[in-house]
Amino acid sequence: MFLRWRRHKDTGKMNTMFHKPYPTSLSILVIGIAIVSVLAARFSWYYHFKDLDMPMHFAGGFWVAATALWVYFLGTRFVPVPPEKHTFKYVLAVALVGALFVGLLWEAYEFGVDMLTGVRVWSAVDTASDIFFDAFGAFAATIYFLRHTYRHA
């Protein structure tokens, strides 16, 4: 995932970036997530609709995983990913690492805010559910990526 310069094996010239623009659909998705999150916080939707947290974590996991896949496979890399790494397991691993890394950071943030504010709403069940839906979103992003995005790269 680190950017590195390499010479092309046939021409000896330095490789140019293998780049595909960031998808508009992912930009719209993250803006939608942000709008719903702000409205949910403003109008206490998370309190009134206990299950709203689940689709939000699914959507967030999907967005983070899809962004990780775009960065790794289609973004600003100097060397394209070799074809032997285009397997379902490899793509899923990239998506899960991205989504679970951000999901765990988010849960640590929520726990820290709960501790600092004195509001004790943290629970292990809620955290496990959030992480599950982050991972489920990553799985869905993997399926979408392999079926719709990557084949057009």
Tab-separated table of C-alpha atoms in Angstrom:
chain	number	residue	atom	x	y	z
A	1	MET	CA	0.000	0.000	0.000
A	2	PHE	CA	2.975	2.295	0.310
A	3	LEU	CA	3.694	4.380	-2.737
A	4	ARG	CA	6.927	3.353	-4.399
A	5	TRP	CA	8.618	4.040	-7.702
A	6	ARG	CA	9.488	1.085	-9.903
A	7	ARG	CA	10.746	0.732	-13.391
A	8	HIS	CA	8.442	-0.971	-15.867
A	9	LYS	CA	9.793	-4.475	-16.506
A	10	ASP	CA	9.518	-4.202	-20.314
A	11	THR	CA	10.293	-0.581	-21.147
A	12	GLY	CA	12.609	0.364	-18.277
A	13	LYS	CA	10.704	3.639	-17.878
A	14	MET	CA	9.364	4.783	-14.537
A	15	ASN	CA	5.750	3.698	-14.066
A	16	THR	CA	3.115	6.364	-14.101
A	17	MET	CA	0.350	6.260	-11.551
A	18	PHE	CA	-2.394	3.720	-12.031
A	19	HIS	CA	-5.286	5.939	-11.058
A	20	LYS	CA	-9.042	5.911	-11.269
A	21	PRO	CA	-11.022	8.912	-9.901
A	22	TYR	CA	-12.752	8.582	-6.541
A	23	PRO	CA	-16.319	7.358	-7.200
A	24	THR	CA	-19.070	9.951	-6.942
A	25	SER	CA	-21.332	7.323	-5.362
A	26	LEU	CA	-18.932	6.991	-2.405
A	27	SER	CA	-18.833	10.761	-1.991
A	28	ILE	CA	-22.627	10.874	-1.945
A	29	LEU	CA	-22.729	7.975	0.528
A	30	VAL	CA	-20.389	9.639	3.038
A	31	ILE	CA	-22.280	12.941	2.756
A	32	GLY	CA	-25.531	11.046	3.386
A	33	ILE	CA	-24.017	9.292	6.405
A	34	ALA	CA	-22.842	12.650	7.774
A	35	ILE	CA	-26.245	14.299	7.265
A	36	VAL	CA	-28.138	11.450	8.949
A	37	SER	CA	-25.614	11.385	11.798
A	38	VAL	CA	-25.926	15.133	12.434
A	39	LEU	CA	-29.730	14.955	12.294
A	40	ALA	CA	-29.742	11.878	14.549
A	41	ALA	CA	-27.610	13.669	17.134
A	42	ARG	CA	-29.660	16.895	16.897
A	43	PHE	CA	-33.061	15.218	17.183
A	44	SER	CA	-32.031	12.318	19.465
A	45	TRP	CA	-32.870	9.728	16.838
A	46	TYR	CA	-30.349	7.302	18.328
A	47	TYR	CA	-32.336	7.431	21.573
A	48	HIS	CA	-35.774	7.163	19.933
A	49	PHE	CA	-34.802	4.593	17.298
A	50	LYS	CA	-32.445	2.139	19.019
A	51	ASP	CA	-31.809	0.205	15.813
A	52	LEU	CA	-30.657	3.272	13.817
A	53	ASP	CA	-27.118	2.501	14.961
A	54	MET	CA	-27.103	-0.734	12.937
A	55	PRO	CA	-27.690	0.673	9.426
A	56	MET	CA	-25.372	3.577	10.234
A	57	HIS	CA	-22.537	1.179	11.106
A	58	PHE	CA	-23.327	-0.938	8.048
A	59	ALA	CA	-23.186	2.149	5.807
A	60	GLY	CA	-20.041	3.395	7.532
A	61	GLY	CA	-18.358	0.002	7.219
A	62	PHE	CA	-19.354	-0.150	3.551
A	63	TRP	CA	-17.970	3.338	2.882
A	64	VAL	CA	-14.687	2.803	4.738
A	65	ALA	CA	-14.136	-0.602	3.108
A	66	ALA	CA	-15.011	0.674	-0.371
A	67	THR	CA	-12.651	3.611	0.121
A	68	ALA	CA	-9.893	1.261	1.305
A	69	LEU	CA	-10.464	-0.911	-1.765
A	70	TRP	CA	-10.355	2.110	-4.042
A	71	VAL	CA	-7.116	3.354	-2.459
A	72	TYR	CA	-5.473	-0.059	-2.579
A	73	PHE	CA	-6.611	-1.259	-5.995
A	74	LEU	CA	-7.602	1.794	-8.039
A	75	GLY	CA	-6.263	4.901	-6.330
A	76	THR	CA	-2.951	6.643	-6.457
A	77	ARG	CA	-0.605	3.666	-6.659
A	78	PHE	CA	2.531	3.687	-8.739
A	79	VAL	CA	2.464	-0.075	-9.235
A	80	PRO	CA	-0.850	-1.811	-10.053
A	81	VAL	CA	-1.839	-4.728	-7.820
A	82	PRO	CA	-0.731	-7.979	-9.481
A	83	PRO	CA	-3.513	-10.190	-10.894
A	84	GLU	CA	-2.840	-13.024	-8.425
A	85	LYS	CA	-4.091	-10.722	-5.660
A	86	HIS	CA	-7.473	-10.177	-7.297
A	87	THR	CA	-9.041	-13.022	-5.318
A	88	PHE	CA	-12.126	-12.778	-3.146
A	89	LYS	CA	-10.133	-13.571	0.010
A	90	TYR	CA	-7.517	-10.915	-0.665
A	91	VAL	CA	-10.064	-8.205	-1.533
A	92	LEU	CA	-12.133	-9.135	1.539
A	93	ALA	CA	-9.029	-8.950	3.728
A	94	VAL	CA	-8.249	-5.417	2.491
A	95	ALA	CA	-11.872	-4.358	3.069
A	96	LEU	CA	-12.048	-5.901	6.551
A	97	VAL	CA	-8.744	-4.401	7.676
A	98	GLY	CA	-9.902	-0.948	6.613
A	99	ALA	CA	-13.397	-1.185	8.088
A	100	LEU	CA	-12.394	-2.875	11.344
A	101	PHE	CA	-9.482	-0.493	11.919
A	102	VAL	CA	-11.744	2.552	11.604
A	103	GLY	CA	-14.596	0.797	13.458
A	104	LEU	CA	-12.377	-0.043	16.435
A	105	LEU	CA	-11.022	3.508	16.506
A	106	TRP	CA	-14.609	4.789	16.502
A	107	GLU	CA	-15.564	2.502	19.379
A	108	ALA	CA	-12.510	3.664	21.357
A	109	TYR	CA	-13.577	7.255	20.674
A	110	GLU	CA	-17.132	6.552	21.882
A	111	PHE	CA	-15.771	4.876	25.022
A	112	GLY	CA	-13.455	7.815	25.697
A	113	VAL	CA	-16.247	10.343	25.266
A	114	ASP	CA	-18.446	8.315	27.621
A	115	MET	CA	-15.682	8.301	30.244
A	116	LEU	CA	-14.908	12.012	29.879
A	117	THR	CA	-18.514	13.173	29.968
A	118	GLY	CA	-19.536	10.847	32.766
A	119	VAL	CA	-22.354	9.446	30.639
A	120	ARG	CA	-22.044	5.676	30.920
A	121	VAL	CA	-23.855	4.352	27.857
A	122	TRP	CA	-21.093	1.995	26.690
A	123	SER	CA	-21.908	-1.706	26.612
A	124	ALA	CA	-20.048	-4.713	25.274
A	125	VAL	CA	-23.146	-5.891	23.388
A	126	ASP	CA	-23.499	-2.544	21.596
A	127	THR	CA	-19.798	-2.524	20.705
A	128	ALA	CA	-19.949	-6.103	19.390
A	129	SER	CA	-23.029	-5.214	17.329
A	130	ASP	CA	-21.316	-2.119	15.920
A	131	ILE	CA	-18.210	-4.088	14.942
A	132	PHE	CA	-20.371	-6.832	13.390
A	133	PHE	CA	-22.212	-4.297	11.214
A	134	ASP	CA	-18.925	-2.617	10.246
A	135	ALA	CA	-17.651	-6.035	9.101
A	136	PHE	CA	-20.943	-6.819	7.339
A	137	GLY	CA	-20.668	-3.505	5.480
A	138	ALA	CA	-17.103	-4.447	4.486
A	139	PHE	CA	-18.353	-7.795	3.173
A	140	ALA	CA	-21.044	-6.035	1.114
A	141	ALA	CA	-18.454	-3.570	-0.223
A	142	THR	CA	-16.258	-6.493	-1.267
A	143	ILE	CA	-19.112	-8.107	-3.198
A	144	TYR	CA	-20.016	-4.799	-4.842
A	145	PHE	CA	-16.389	-4.041	-5.682
A	146	LEU	CA	-15.771	-7.418	-7.282
A	147	ARG	CA	-19.026	-7.463	-9.253
A	148	HIS	CA	-19.318	-3.857	-10.371
A	149	THR	CA	-16.189	-1.818	-9.925
A	150	TYR	CA	-13.105	-3.901	-10.378
A	151	ARG	CA	-14.124	-5.610	-13.583
A	152	HIS	CA	-14.314	-2.162	-15.225
A	153	ALA	CA	-10.863	-1.065	-14.048
